[in-house]
XYZ file of C-alpha atoms in Angstrom:
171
model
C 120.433 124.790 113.344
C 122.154 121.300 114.161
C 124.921 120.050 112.535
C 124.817 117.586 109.860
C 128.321 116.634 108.519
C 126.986 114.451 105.915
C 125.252 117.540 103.806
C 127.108 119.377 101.345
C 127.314 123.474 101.534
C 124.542 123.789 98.953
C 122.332 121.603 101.099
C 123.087 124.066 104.069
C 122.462 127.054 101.808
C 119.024 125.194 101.423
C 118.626 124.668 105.078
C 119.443 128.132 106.230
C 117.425 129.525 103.459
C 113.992 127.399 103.648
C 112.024 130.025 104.161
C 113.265 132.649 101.755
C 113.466 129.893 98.995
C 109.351 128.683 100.000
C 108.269 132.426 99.965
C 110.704 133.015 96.601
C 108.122 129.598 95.326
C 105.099 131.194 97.125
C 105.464 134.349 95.010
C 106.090 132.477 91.814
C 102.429 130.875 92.362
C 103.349 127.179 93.831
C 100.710 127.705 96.036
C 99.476 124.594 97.714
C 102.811 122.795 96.123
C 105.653 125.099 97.122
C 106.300 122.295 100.051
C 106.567 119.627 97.723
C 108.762 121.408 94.911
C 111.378 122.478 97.948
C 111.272 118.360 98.525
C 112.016 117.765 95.097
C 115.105 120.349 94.959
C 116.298 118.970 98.207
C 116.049 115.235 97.094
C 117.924 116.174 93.524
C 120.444 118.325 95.667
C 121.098 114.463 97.893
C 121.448 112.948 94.889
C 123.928 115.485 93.027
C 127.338 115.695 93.139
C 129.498 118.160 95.419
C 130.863 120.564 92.957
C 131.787 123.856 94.371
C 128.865 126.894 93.345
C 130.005 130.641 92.868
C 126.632 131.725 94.187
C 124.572 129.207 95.918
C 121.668 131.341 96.834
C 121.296 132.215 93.183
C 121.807 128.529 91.714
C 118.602 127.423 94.968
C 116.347 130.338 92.995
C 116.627 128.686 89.747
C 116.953 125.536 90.363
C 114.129 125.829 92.235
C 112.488 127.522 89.025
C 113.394 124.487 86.881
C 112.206 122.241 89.276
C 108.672 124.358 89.003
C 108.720 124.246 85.352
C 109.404 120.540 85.125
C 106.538 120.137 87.354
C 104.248 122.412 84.912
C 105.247 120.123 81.944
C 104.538 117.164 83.843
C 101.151 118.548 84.591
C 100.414 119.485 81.078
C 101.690 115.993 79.582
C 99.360 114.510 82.153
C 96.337 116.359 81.649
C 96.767 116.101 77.976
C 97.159 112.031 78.222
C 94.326 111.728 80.408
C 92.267 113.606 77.997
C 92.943 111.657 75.188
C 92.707 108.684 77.357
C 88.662 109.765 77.608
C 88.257 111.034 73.850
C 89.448 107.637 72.805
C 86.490 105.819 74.627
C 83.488 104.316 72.870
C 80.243 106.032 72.229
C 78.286 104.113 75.197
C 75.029 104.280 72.090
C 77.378 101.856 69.702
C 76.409 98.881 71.328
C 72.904 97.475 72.380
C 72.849 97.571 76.574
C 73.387 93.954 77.532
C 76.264 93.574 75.390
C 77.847 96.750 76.087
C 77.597 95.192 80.115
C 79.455 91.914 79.363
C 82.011 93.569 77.287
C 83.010 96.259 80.241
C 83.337 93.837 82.735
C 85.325 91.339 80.165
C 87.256 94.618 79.630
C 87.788 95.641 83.225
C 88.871 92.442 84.519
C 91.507 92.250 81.754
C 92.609 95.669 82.504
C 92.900 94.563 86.121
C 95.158 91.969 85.380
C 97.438 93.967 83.233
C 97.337 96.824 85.932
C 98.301 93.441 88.274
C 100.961 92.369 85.482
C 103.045 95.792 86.401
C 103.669 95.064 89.653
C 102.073 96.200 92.998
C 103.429 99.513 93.194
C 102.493 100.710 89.697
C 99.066 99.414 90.538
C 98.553 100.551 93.808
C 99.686 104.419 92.543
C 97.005 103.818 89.302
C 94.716 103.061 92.045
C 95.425 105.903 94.480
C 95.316 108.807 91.779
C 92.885 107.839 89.471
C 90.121 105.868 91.285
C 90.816 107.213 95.046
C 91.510 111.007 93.298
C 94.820 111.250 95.833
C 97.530 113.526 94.462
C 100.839 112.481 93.106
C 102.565 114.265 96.025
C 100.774 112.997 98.708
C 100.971 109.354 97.268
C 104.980 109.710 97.318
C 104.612 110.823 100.627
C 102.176 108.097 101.633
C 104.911 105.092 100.011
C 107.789 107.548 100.429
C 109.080 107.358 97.509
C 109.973 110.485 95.081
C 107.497 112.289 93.488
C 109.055 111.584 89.760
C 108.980 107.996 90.892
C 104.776 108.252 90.950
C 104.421 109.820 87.801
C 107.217 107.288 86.149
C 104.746 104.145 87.740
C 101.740 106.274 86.531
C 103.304 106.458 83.002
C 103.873 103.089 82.972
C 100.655 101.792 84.025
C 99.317 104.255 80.980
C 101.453 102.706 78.383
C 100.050 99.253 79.713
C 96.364 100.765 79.090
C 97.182 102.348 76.434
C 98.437 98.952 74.543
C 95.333 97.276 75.876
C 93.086 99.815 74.479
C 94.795 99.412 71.118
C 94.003 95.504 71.262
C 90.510 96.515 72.406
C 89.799 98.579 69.531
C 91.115 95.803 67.021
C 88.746 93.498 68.308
């Protein structure tokens, strides 16, 4: 292993430990994601202070089990919004055809532009997950940014639908 003076002893723990820690997350059933939840414990351990740890080894395992968890709960809270997101639509049988066409596209551009109103990240990660179907890992990878940062500009962009919807269904 090279030297790095600029990473703390918890970060080296990490290093030297990689591939215990990925089969500890491997085991635990991260499947596909146990790369990405090591790159979320690494970025948090880059952006944490250097306070000195009794056990390092031991403080990696469950910090590496929080980091899973938080990643669960994010999944839920996802799934969960996007299916309310579809229970709240309109029965397509309320309206007679022609109408119901005019409204949807008076609808979609409007939610364009307030997509467009939240800047060009926010829309361009709406786009990528839920019209392209890319994941929220591999679009932080893709704009390297962090993968908290995604679901933040996904949440976001939600909210801004969300509001929409409720002017939508006042109308």
């Amino acid at each position: 292993m090279e030297s790095h003076p600029e990473i703390g002893g918890l970060q080296r723990v990490f290093l030297n430990e990689r591939s215990r820690l990925l089969r500890f997350l491997q085991a635990r059933g991260a499947g596909e994601e146990a790369e990405d939840v090591l790159h979320d414990l690494w970025q948090r351990l880059g952006s944490a202070g250097s306070q000195p740890i009794a056990d390092p080894l031991s403080y990696l395992f469950r910090a590496l089990e929080n980091v899973m968890r938080d990643r669960r709960r994010s999944d839920v809270s996802r799934d969960r919004r996007q299916q309310d997101w579809y229970q709240l639509g309109p029965d397509p049988d309320d309206e007679p055809r022609g109408e119901r066409v005019l409204i949807a596209r008076e609808r979609l551009r409007r939610a364009e532009a307030v997509l467009a109103a939240q800047g060009v990240r926010v829309e361009l990660v709406f786009k990528r997950y839920r019209l392209d179907g890319i994941g929220q890992a591999a679009i932080a990878r893709e704009l390297g940014i962090s993968l908290s940062s995604v679901e933040k500009d996904l949440q976001k962009a939600y909210r801004a639908l969300a509001d929409l919807r409720g002017k939508f269904d006042a109308e």
